[in-house]
GROMACS .gro file of C-alpha atoms in nm:
model
  436
    1MET     CA    1   0.941  -3.303  -1.530
    2VAL     CA    2   1.216  -3.051  -1.585
    3LEU     CA    3   0.963  -2.766  -1.554
    4PHE     CA    4   0.823  -2.908  -1.238
    5THR     CA    5   1.175  -2.932  -1.086
    6LEU     CA    6   1.250  -2.571  -1.176
    7VAL     CA    7   0.930  -2.444  -1.020
    8TRP     CA    8   0.994  -2.650  -0.716
    9THR     CA    9   1.350  -2.526  -0.686
   10LEU     CA   10   1.228  -2.167  -0.722
   11GLN     CA   11   0.969  -2.218  -0.456
   12MET     CA   12   1.212  -2.367  -0.213
   13LEU     CA   13   1.462  -2.086  -0.278
   14LEU     CA   14   1.188  -1.821  -0.214
   15SER     CA   15   1.084  -2.014   0.098
   16PHE     CA   16   1.444  -2.010   0.225
   17ILE     CA   17   1.475  -1.639   0.152
   18GLN     CA   18   1.160  -1.562   0.331
   19CYS     CA   19   1.184  -1.798   0.631
   20LEU     CA   20   1.381  -1.575   0.874
   21GLU     CA   21   1.557  -1.750   1.158
   22LEU     CA   22   1.428  -1.652   1.495
   23ARG     CA   23   1.745  -1.491   1.644
   24TYR     CA   24   1.913  -1.163   1.675
   25HIS     CA   25   2.028  -1.022   1.342
   26ASN     CA   26   2.292  -0.737   1.318
   27SER     CA   27   2.237  -0.437   1.109
   28VAL     CA   28   2.416  -0.592   0.799
   29GLU     CA   29   2.203  -0.895   0.810
   30VAL     CA   30   1.885  -0.698   0.847
   31GLU     CA   31   1.971  -0.485   0.541
   32LYS     CA   32   2.046  -0.797   0.346
   33TYR     CA   33   1.722  -0.953   0.450
   34LEU     CA   34   1.507  -0.649   0.370
   35THR     CA   35   1.680  -0.608   0.035
   36GLU     CA   36   1.616  -0.965  -0.062
   37ILE     CA   37   1.249  -0.939   0.036
   38SER     CA   38   1.199  -0.626  -0.164
   39GLN     CA   39   1.359  -0.776  -0.468
   40ASN     CA   40   1.177  -1.108  -0.462
   41TYR     CA   41   0.844  -0.973  -0.363
   42SER     CA   42   0.839  -0.642  -0.547
   43ASP     CA   43   0.477  -0.673  -0.637
   44PHE     CA   44   0.376  -0.589  -0.289
   45THR     CA   45   0.678  -0.468  -0.100
   46HIS     CA   46   0.899  -0.155  -0.137
   47LEU     CA   47   1.220  -0.071   0.056
   48TYR     CA   48   1.330   0.278   0.137
   49SER     CA   49   1.546   0.467   0.382
   50ILE     CA   50   1.419   0.763   0.579
   51GLY     CA   51   1.778   0.880   0.667
   52LYS     CA   52   2.090   0.764   0.845
   53SER     CA   53   2.203   0.713   1.205
   54VAL     CA   54   2.488   0.913   1.355
   55GLU     CA   55   2.727   0.640   1.249
   56GLY     CA   56   2.590   0.630   0.893
   57ARG     CA   57   2.361   0.330   0.909
   58ASP     CA   58   2.047   0.349   0.704
   59LEU     CA   59   1.712   0.361   0.878
   60TRP     CA   60   1.541   0.105   0.655
   61VAL     CA   61   1.161   0.097   0.611
   62LEU     CA   62   0.982  -0.186   0.432
   63VAL     CA   63   0.639  -0.123   0.292
   64LEU     CA   64   0.387  -0.404   0.245
   65SER     CA   65   0.079  -0.327   0.052
   66LYS     CA   66  -0.105  -0.405  -0.270
   67TYR     CA   67   0.014  -0.049  -0.362
   68PRO     CA   68   0.359  -0.046  -0.212
   69LYS     CA   69   0.535   0.236  -0.396
   70GLU     CA   70   0.288   0.522  -0.368
   71HIS     CA   71  -0.006   0.641  -0.165
   72ARG     CA   72  -0.352   0.573  -0.301
   73ILE     CA   73  -0.652   0.784  -0.210
   74GLY     CA   74  -0.852   0.610   0.046
   75ILE     CA   75  -0.586   0.361   0.147
   76PRO     CA   76  -0.467   0.465   0.500
   77GLU     CA   77  -0.101   0.470   0.593
   78PHE     CA   78   0.013   0.264   0.898
   79LYS     CA   79   0.358   0.228   1.067
   80TYR     CA   80   0.547   0.017   1.324
   81VAL     CA   81   0.870   0.146   1.469
   82GLY     CA   82   1.108  -0.075   1.664
   83ASN     CA   83   1.442  -0.047   1.866
   84MET     CA   84   1.444   0.327   1.926
   85HIS     CA   85   1.623   0.228   2.248
   86GLY     CA   86   1.909   0.014   2.112
   87ASN     CA   87   1.914  -0.231   2.397
   88GLU     CA   88   1.538  -0.303   2.386
   89VAL     CA   89   1.557  -0.558   2.111
   90VAL     CA   90   1.228  -0.761   2.115
   91GLY     CA   91   1.036  -0.515   1.906
   92ARG     CA   92   1.311  -0.540   1.646
   93VAL     CA   93   1.277  -0.918   1.618
   94MET     CA   94   0.898  -0.902   1.628
   95LEU     CA   95   0.889  -0.663   1.333
   96LEU     CA   96   1.122  -0.877   1.128
   97GLN     CA   97   0.906  -1.181   1.205
   98LEU     CA   98   0.594  -0.980   1.111
   99ILE     CA   99   0.749  -0.902   0.775
  100ASP     CA  100   0.818  -1.271   0.727
  101TYR     CA  101   0.469  -1.361   0.822
  102LEU     CA  102   0.300  -1.106   0.597
  103THR     CA  103   0.507  -1.190   0.294
  104GLN     CA  104   0.438  -1.559   0.335
  105GLY     CA  105   0.067  -1.492   0.381
  106TYR     CA  106  -0.007  -1.246   0.102
  107GLY     CA  107  -0.196  -1.416  -0.160
  108SER     CA  108  -0.244  -1.738   0.035
  109ASP     CA  109  -0.391  -1.621   0.362
  110SER     CA  110  -0.729  -1.449   0.323
  111PHE     CA  111  -0.677  -1.225   0.628
  112VAL     CA  112  -0.331  -1.116   0.536
  113THR     CA  113  -0.432  -1.053   0.181
  114ARG     CA  114  -0.729  -0.851   0.265
  115LEU     CA  115  -0.523  -0.650   0.518
  116LEU     CA  116  -0.255  -0.562   0.275
  117THR     CA  117  -0.509  -0.470   0.009
  118SER     CA  118  -0.675  -0.226   0.241
  119VAL     CA  119  -0.379  -0.054   0.414
  120ARG     CA  120  -0.019   0.036   0.338
  121VAL     CA  121   0.205  -0.094   0.622
  122HIS     CA  122   0.536   0.066   0.686
  123ILE     CA  123   0.779  -0.115   0.915
  124LEU     CA  124   1.100   0.044   1.050
  125PRO     CA  125   1.262  -0.245   1.244
  126SER     CA  126   1.528  -0.032   1.404
  127MET     CA  127   1.524   0.350   1.463
  128ASN     CA  128   1.851   0.310   1.656
  129PRO     CA  129   2.086   0.065   1.484
  130ASP     CA  130   2.391   0.231   1.646
  131GLY     CA  131   2.255   0.159   1.986
  132PHE     CA  132   2.178  -0.199   1.895
  133GLU     CA  133   2.529  -0.264   1.780
  134ALA     CA  134   2.670  -0.117   2.104
  135SER     CA  135   2.426  -0.300   2.339
  136GLU     CA  136   2.497  -0.593   2.564
  137ARG     CA  137   2.274  -0.901   2.617
  138ASP     CA  138   2.152  -0.804   2.957
  139CYS     CA  139   1.791  -0.747   3.101
  140TYR     CA  140   1.835  -0.429   3.294
  141ASN     CA  141   2.145  -0.226   3.207
  142THR     CA  142   2.133   0.078   2.983
  143VAL     CA  143   2.432  -0.003   2.753
  144GLY     CA  144   2.309   0.078   2.395
  145ARG     CA  145   1.988   0.245   2.499
  146TYR     CA  146   2.103   0.580   2.370
  147ASN     CA  147   2.224   0.682   2.023
  148LYS     CA  148   2.586   0.731   1.935
  149ASN     CA  149   2.566   1.082   2.076
  150GLY     CA  150   2.445   0.956   2.407
  151GLN     CA  151   2.098   1.091   2.363
  152ASP     CA  152   1.768   0.919   2.448
  153LEU     CA  153   1.570   0.933   2.128
  154ASN     CA  154   1.241   0.897   2.322
  155ARG     CA  155   1.319   1.221   2.505
  156ASN     CA  156   1.441   1.413   2.198
  157PHE     CA  157   1.123   1.517   2.008
  158PRO     CA  158   0.972   1.868   2.037
  159ASP     CA  159   0.722   1.873   2.320
  160ALA     CA  160   0.406   2.084   2.319
  161PHE     CA  161   0.381   2.087   2.697
  162SER     CA  162   0.737   2.175   2.786
  163GLY     CA  163   0.795   2.421   2.500
  164ASN     CA  164   1.075   2.218   2.340
  165GLU     CA  165   1.135   2.363   1.996
  166GLU     CA  166   1.184   2.198   1.664
  167GLN     CA  167   1.563   2.236   1.653
  168GLY     CA  168   1.871   2.051   1.763
  169GLN     CA  169   1.719   1.700   1.740
  170GLU     CA  170   1.933   1.394   1.673
  171VAL     CA  171   1.955   1.283   1.316
  172GLU     CA  172   1.743   0.979   1.390
  173VAL     CA  173   1.462   1.194   1.537
  174GLN     CA  174   1.487   1.439   1.249
  175ALA     CA  175   1.442   1.152   1.003
  176VAL     CA  176   1.120   1.040   1.171
  177MET     CA  177   0.997   1.398   1.190
  178LYS     CA  178   1.056   1.445   0.812
  179TRP     CA  179   0.895   1.100   0.759
  180LEU     CA  180   0.575   1.222   0.922
  181LYS     CA  181   0.564   1.518   0.692
  182THR     CA  182   0.602   1.300   0.370
  183GLU     CA  183   0.347   1.038   0.465
  184MET     CA  184   0.002   1.097   0.608
  185PHE     CA  185   0.018   0.826   0.880
  186VAL     CA  186  -0.313   0.748   1.048
  187LEU     CA  187  -0.207   0.497   1.309
  188SER     CA  188   0.126   0.390   1.458
  189ALA     CA  189   0.294   0.204   1.744
  190ASN     CA  190   0.641   0.204   1.865
  191LEU     CA  191   0.793  -0.110   2.031
  192HIS     CA  192   0.999  -0.125   2.342
  193GLY     CA  193   1.102  -0.367   2.622
  194GLY     CA  194   1.148  -0.368   2.995
  195ALA     CA  195   0.775  -0.419   3.080
  196VAL     CA  196   0.461  -0.578   2.928
  197VAL     CA  197   0.203  -0.313   2.876
  198ALA     CA  198   0.047  -0.084   2.616
  199SER     CA  199   0.087   0.277   2.703
  200TYR     CA  200  -0.101   0.576   2.527
  201PRO     CA  201  -0.084   0.958   2.520
  202TYR     CA  202  -0.033   1.185   2.673
  203ASP     CA  203   0.315   1.116   2.824
  204ASN     CA  204   0.344   1.469   2.944
  205SER     CA  205   0.136   1.750   3.094
  206ASN     CA  206   0.172   2.123   3.189
  207GLY     CA  207  -0.085   2.095   3.457
  208GLY     CA  208  -0.366   2.217   3.242
  209SER     CA  209  -0.719   2.078   3.172
  210GLU     CA  210  -0.562   1.766   3.030
  211LEU     CA  211  -0.455   1.655   3.374
  212GLN     CA  212  -0.736   1.446   3.514
  213ASN     CA  213  -0.710   1.206   3.809
  214ASP     CA  214  -0.329   1.180   3.770
  215ALA     CA  215  -0.353   1.100   3.397
  216SER     CA  216  -0.282   1.336   3.112
  217VAL     CA  217  -0.597   1.291   2.895
  218SER     CA  218  -0.617   1.373   2.529
  219PRO     CA  219  -0.934   1.473   2.335
  220ASP     CA  220  -0.917   1.127   2.171
  221ASN     CA  221  -0.879   0.942   2.506
  222ASP     CA  222  -1.161   0.693   2.424
  223VAL     CA  223  -0.990   0.591   2.102
  224PHE     CA  224  -0.655   0.562   2.260
  225VAL     CA  225  -0.797   0.339   2.541
  226HIS     CA  226  -0.955   0.128   2.275
  227LEU     CA  227  -0.631   0.099   2.076
  228ALA     CA  228  -0.426   0.001   2.380
  229LYS     CA  229  -0.687  -0.245   2.499
  230THR     CA  230  -0.712  -0.400   2.162
  231TYR     CA  231  -0.339  -0.489   2.166
  232SER     CA  232  -0.352  -0.601   2.523
  233ILE     CA  233  -0.649  -0.840   2.491
  234SER     CA  234  -0.513  -0.979   2.162
  235HIS     CA  235  -0.179  -1.050   2.330
  236ALA     CA  236  -0.144  -1.389   2.499
  237ARG     CA  237  -0.047  -1.243   2.835
  238MET     CA  238  -0.045  -0.868   2.843
  239PHE     CA  239  -0.404  -0.841   2.968
  240TYR     CA  240  -0.317  -1.019   3.290
  241GLY     CA  241  -0.162  -0.673   3.397
  242ASN     CA  242   0.120  -0.813   3.615
  243VAL     CA  243   0.335  -1.021   3.374
  244CYS     CA  244   0.666  -0.890   3.514
  245ASN     CA  245   0.546  -0.911   3.883
  246ASP     CA  246   0.661  -0.555   3.956
  247VAL     CA  247   0.394  -0.308   3.851
  248ASN     CA  248   0.024  -0.398   3.801
  249PHE     CA  249  -0.151  -0.255   3.494
  250PRO     CA  250  -0.522  -0.333   3.503
  251LEU     CA  251  -0.607  -0.513   3.179
  252GLY     CA  252  -0.254  -0.452   3.058
  253PHE     CA  253  -0.269  -0.090   2.944
  254THR     CA  254  -0.203   0.248   3.100
  255ASN     CA  255  -0.206   0.627   3.031
  256GLY     CA  256   0.163   0.723   2.977
  257PHE     CA  257   0.164   1.018   3.217
  258TYR     CA  258  -0.012   0.811   3.485
  259TRP     CA  259   0.274   0.555   3.463
  260TYR     CA  260   0.547   0.821   3.469
  261ALA     CA  261   0.586   1.161   3.310
  262LEU     CA  262   0.789   1.186   2.995
  263ALA     CA  263   0.890   1.498   2.799
  264GLY     CA  264   0.997   1.475   2.433
  265GLY     CA  265   0.830   1.142   2.363
  266MET     CA  266   0.762   1.013   2.009
  267GLN     CA  267   0.390   0.917   2.073
  268ASP     CA  268   0.296   1.262   2.178
  269TYR     CA  269   0.469   1.412   1.891
  270ASN     CA  270   0.300   1.183   1.641
  271TYR     CA  271  -0.040   1.273   1.788
  272LEU     CA  272   0.004   1.647   1.820
  273TRP     CA  273   0.203   1.728   1.498
  274GLY     CA  274   0.146   1.442   1.270
  275TRP     CA  275  -0.221   1.379   1.333
  276CYS     CA  276  -0.125   1.010   1.375
  277LEU     CA  277  -0.247   0.818   1.680
  278GLU     CA  278   0.048   0.633   1.821
  279ILE     CA  279   0.076   0.407   2.126
  280THR     CA  280   0.389   0.253   2.301
  281LEU     CA  281   0.416  -0.118   2.325
  282GLU     CA  282   0.633  -0.266   2.594
  283LEU     CA  283   0.681  -0.633   2.493
  284SER     CA  284   0.912  -0.809   2.737
  285CYS     CA  285   1.014  -0.789   3.100
  286CYS     CA  286   1.379  -0.837   2.996
  287LYS     CA  287   1.505  -0.575   2.754
  288PHE     CA  288   1.752  -0.825   2.583
  289PRO     CA  289   1.620  -1.171   2.654
  290PRO     CA  290   1.792  -1.489   2.559
  291GLU     CA  291   1.724  -1.611   2.204
  292SER     CA  292   1.559  -1.918   2.347
  293GLU     CA  293   1.269  -1.701   2.454
  294LEU     CA  294   1.209  -1.533   2.108
  295ARG     CA  295   0.975  -1.799   1.987
  296GLY     CA  296   0.745  -1.770   2.281
  297LEU     CA  297   0.755  -1.383   2.249
  298TRP     CA  298   0.656  -1.407   1.880
  299GLU     CA  299   0.365  -1.649   1.960
  300ASP     CA  300   0.254  -1.395   2.235
  301ASN     CA  301   0.260  -1.095   2.001
  302ARG     CA  302   0.160  -1.222   1.656
  303ALA     CA  303  -0.214  -1.191   1.680
  304ALA     CA  304  -0.189  -0.859   1.870
  305LEU     CA  305   0.038  -0.703   1.598
  306LEU     CA  306  -0.215  -0.800   1.325
  307ALA     CA  307  -0.520  -0.696   1.537
  308TYR     CA  308  -0.367  -0.353   1.594
  309ILE     CA  309  -0.297  -0.282   1.226
  310LYS     CA  310  -0.662  -0.361   1.159
  311GLN     CA  311  -0.771  -0.065   1.383
  312VAL     CA  312  -0.655   0.183   1.112
  313HIS     CA  313  -1.008   0.118   0.976
  314LEU     CA  314  -1.184   0.280   1.262
  315GLY     CA  315  -1.392   0.600   1.209
  316VAL     CA  316  -1.433   0.790   0.882
  317LYS     CA  317  -1.217   0.893   0.591
  318GLY     CA  318  -1.274   1.083   0.265
  319GLN     CA  319  -1.195   1.405   0.089
  320VAL     CA  320  -1.279   1.776   0.128
  321LEU     CA  321  -1.378   1.936  -0.199
  322ASP     CA  322  -1.375   2.308  -0.261
  323ALA     CA  323  -1.653   2.502  -0.438
  324ASN     CA  324  -1.513   2.389  -0.779
  325GLY     CA  325  -1.510   2.023  -0.678
  326THR     CA  326  -1.130   2.025  -0.649
  327PRO     CA  327  -0.957   1.842  -0.358
  328ALA     CA  328  -0.886   2.104  -0.091
  329LEU     CA  329  -0.544   2.124   0.064
  330ASN     CA  330  -0.514   2.227   0.436
  331ALA     CA  331  -0.892   2.225   0.509
  332GLU     CA  332  -0.963   2.186   0.881
  333VAL     CA  333  -1.174   1.888   0.976
  334LYS     CA  334  -1.287   1.921   1.330
  335VAL     CA  335  -1.491   1.684   1.539
  336MET     CA  336  -1.713   1.892   1.763
  337GLY     CA  337  -1.638   1.837   2.129
  338ARG     CA  338  -1.280   1.735   2.065
  339ASN     CA  339  -1.055   2.029   2.108
  340ASN     CA  340  -0.732   1.905   1.958
  341LEU     CA  341  -0.428   2.113   2.038
  342THR     CA  342  -0.350   2.108   1.663
  343PRO     CA  343  -0.628   2.081   1.415
  344TYR     CA  344  -0.661   1.793   1.177
  345ARG     CA  345  -0.597   1.915   0.824
  346THR     CA  346  -0.630   1.760   0.473
  347ASN     CA  347  -0.329   1.661   0.252
  348MET     CA  348  -0.256   1.754  -0.100
  349ASN     CA  349  -0.535   1.513  -0.213
  350GLY     CA  350  -0.783   1.674   0.015
  351GLU     CA  351  -0.793   1.362   0.219
  352TYR     CA  352  -0.874   1.335   0.586
  353TYR     CA  353  -0.871   1.027   0.815
  354ARG     CA  354  -1.029   1.044   1.157
  355LEU     CA  355  -1.005   0.750   1.384
  356LEU     CA  356  -1.328   0.735   1.598
  357LEU     CA  357  -1.528   0.464   1.790
  358PRO     CA  358  -1.875   0.383   1.644
  359GLY     CA  359  -2.126   0.654   1.724
  360LYS     CA  360  -2.270   0.977   1.605
  361TYR     CA  361  -2.041   1.275   1.553
  362THR     CA  362  -2.082   1.628   1.428
  363PHE     CA  363  -1.809   1.761   1.199
  364ARG     CA  364  -1.720   2.123   1.118
  365VAL     CA  365  -1.514   2.163   0.799
  366SER     CA  366  -1.350   2.498   0.721
  367LEU     CA  367  -1.139   2.643   0.443
  368ALA     CA  368  -1.034   2.991   0.364
  369GLY     CA  369  -1.277   3.158   0.112
  370HIS     CA  370  -1.552   2.901   0.184
  371GLU     CA  371  -1.849   2.881   0.415
  372PRO     CA  372  -1.796   2.656   0.712
  373LEU     CA  373  -1.981   2.325   0.675
  374THR     CA  374  -2.133   2.133   0.958
  375GLU     CA  375  -2.253   1.779   0.913
  376THR     CA  376  -2.349   1.500   1.156
  377LEU     CA  377  -2.250   1.141   1.062
  378SER     CA  378  -2.334   0.804   1.211
  379ILE     CA  379  -2.014   0.605   1.214
  380PRO     CA  380  -2.015   0.224   1.216
  381ASN     CA  381  -1.729  -0.004   1.318
  382GLY     CA  382  -1.529  -0.033   0.988
  383THR     CA  383  -1.269  -0.278   1.117
  384GLU     CA  384  -1.472  -0.597   1.014
  385GLN     CA  385  -1.515  -0.451   0.661
  386PHE     CA  386  -1.152  -0.342   0.639
  387SER     CA  387  -1.260   0.013   0.567
  388ALA     CA  388  -1.362   0.314   0.762
  389LEU     CA  389  -1.679   0.496   0.660
  390THR     CA  390  -1.616   0.697   0.342
  391HIS     CA  391  -1.761   1.044   0.337
  392ASN     CA  392  -1.660   1.348   0.123
  393PHE     CA  393  -1.736   1.698   0.232
  394GLN     CA  394  -1.847   1.949  -0.038
  395LEU     CA  395  -1.783   2.319   0.051
  396ARG     CA  396  -1.944   2.629  -0.093
  397ALA     CA  397  -1.762   2.950  -0.167
  398LEU     CA  398  -1.840   3.256   0.046
  399GLU     CA  399  -2.079   3.496  -0.129
  400THR     CA  400  -1.926   3.831  -0.217
  401PRO     CA  401  -2.151   4.134  -0.191
  402SER     CA  402  -2.267   4.274  -0.516
  403SER     CA  403  -2.238   4.651  -0.584
  404GLY     CA  404  -2.617   4.690  -0.532
  405SER     CA  405  -2.598   4.523  -0.190
  406GLN     CA  406  -2.293   4.747  -0.098
  407SER     CA  407  -2.511   5.050  -0.190
  408SER     CA  408  -2.794   4.915   0.018
  409VAL     CA  409  -2.565   4.868   0.319
  410GLN     CA  410  -2.428   5.229   0.280
  411THR     CA  411  -2.789   5.358   0.270
  412SER     CA  412  -2.879   5.180   0.578
  413LEU     CA  413  -2.586   5.310   0.766
  414THR     CA  414  -2.674   5.675   0.671
  415THR     CA  415  -3.023   5.632   0.783
  416ILE     CA  416  -2.904   5.494   1.119
  417VAL     CA  417  -2.675   5.796   1.168
  418SER     CA  418  -2.952   6.041   1.075
  419LEU     CA  419  -3.201   5.870   1.310
  420SER     CA  420  -2.943   5.879   1.596
  421LYS     CA  421  -2.889   6.253   1.560
  422THR     CA  422  -3.260   6.320   1.544
  423LEU     CA  423  -3.310   6.134   1.867
  424ASN     CA  424  -3.012   6.302   2.034
  425PRO     CA  425  -2.994   6.662   1.914
  426GLU     CA  426  -2.688   6.736   2.143
  427CYS     CA  427  -2.480   6.535   1.909
  428LEU     CA  428  -2.529   6.797   1.643
  429GLN     CA  429  -2.333   7.041   1.869
  430GLY     CA  430  -2.048   6.798   1.913
  431ASP     CA  431  -2.110   6.783   2.291
  432CYS     CA  432  -2.127   6.404   2.328
  433ALA     CA  433  -1.970   6.094   2.190
  434CYS     CA  434  -2.210   5.932   1.934
  435ASN     CA  435  -2.144   5.562   1.901
  436TYR     CA  436  -2.278   5.467   1.560
   0.00000   0.00000   0.00000
């Protein structure tokens, strides 16, 4: 009886810790909650900071996965980022509720358990905690939107189309840029407010070939449309397209540039420089809605947040191996017909992840000192199996000419020169230019 009471008390304590109240939590409360979660569920969570805000607040990230503390080969990395505009607060609340839902479900809910076994989920509830602390509970004003230095963080990333360089970024932006270099993220979304729509790259254009019918279209446009549509149709209302009664978005998604041009945005930077497909999710008409609306917003978004994570299993993944069978760092993995501005390259484990819709694709894999390899793969829909197709590419070393073959080449060149002079005797007198 005593043992039963102790177990029951422990379960109730954990339930209390995990059951997060649906309201707005300040930065101190968020840090306390995340710390408690990481301590009490250390088997499948891990808390770390990617840096600090201008005012010195940590940018906390919670990882949820069967393998929370380190990357495992073949397990894709996923991330959600909220509250980069400090006064757009619904995403911050949704991500905290998602943490609560996932921690409650791991080990007891089959979908959640399978999801966290197959992917490593990183959640950054607030990229702009300083802005949140300064914001006011208002639907439309901009108080708190910017960071402490008055900068819009979603206009502060280097931009491939406008020539913005990788220098002078705000500390919060620098932290995310560094984060992208330390983790090989495959899929991502950043959460905003002020509309209800899923927006996908590109956000910007320089008027080149990417500009098509007033949209800025990336080489992976079909995948981006699928990702945005997946969130929209999984959402309770987004797919209606006119939730806020101001702008109509057919089926609830849009190309970013088609909506409005934006230079220095985070989703374009993720895609172009991190090889991570990211979309922007606008989750509420009101940027800072009353707390009484949060329950309904969570119910609207819960299924969509889960369905989107699952899309990390689209396409194909694997390793590139060099001629010795060693994982190849910095090998280029190109999908023919998709001319990405920056090529997809393997990490230190020789890994690549390529989000693609089901179909047949031809790959060209190249690495210095090796013969380029071309292979065609038929790719199924891996989302239902919670795993993309796994395929390794084995490269062969370039053949180096032997001394005998070098001699043969020299003999051939001598023969060609002699034959040329025989057919054109004037060259013997130096009266013409002999091109051989």
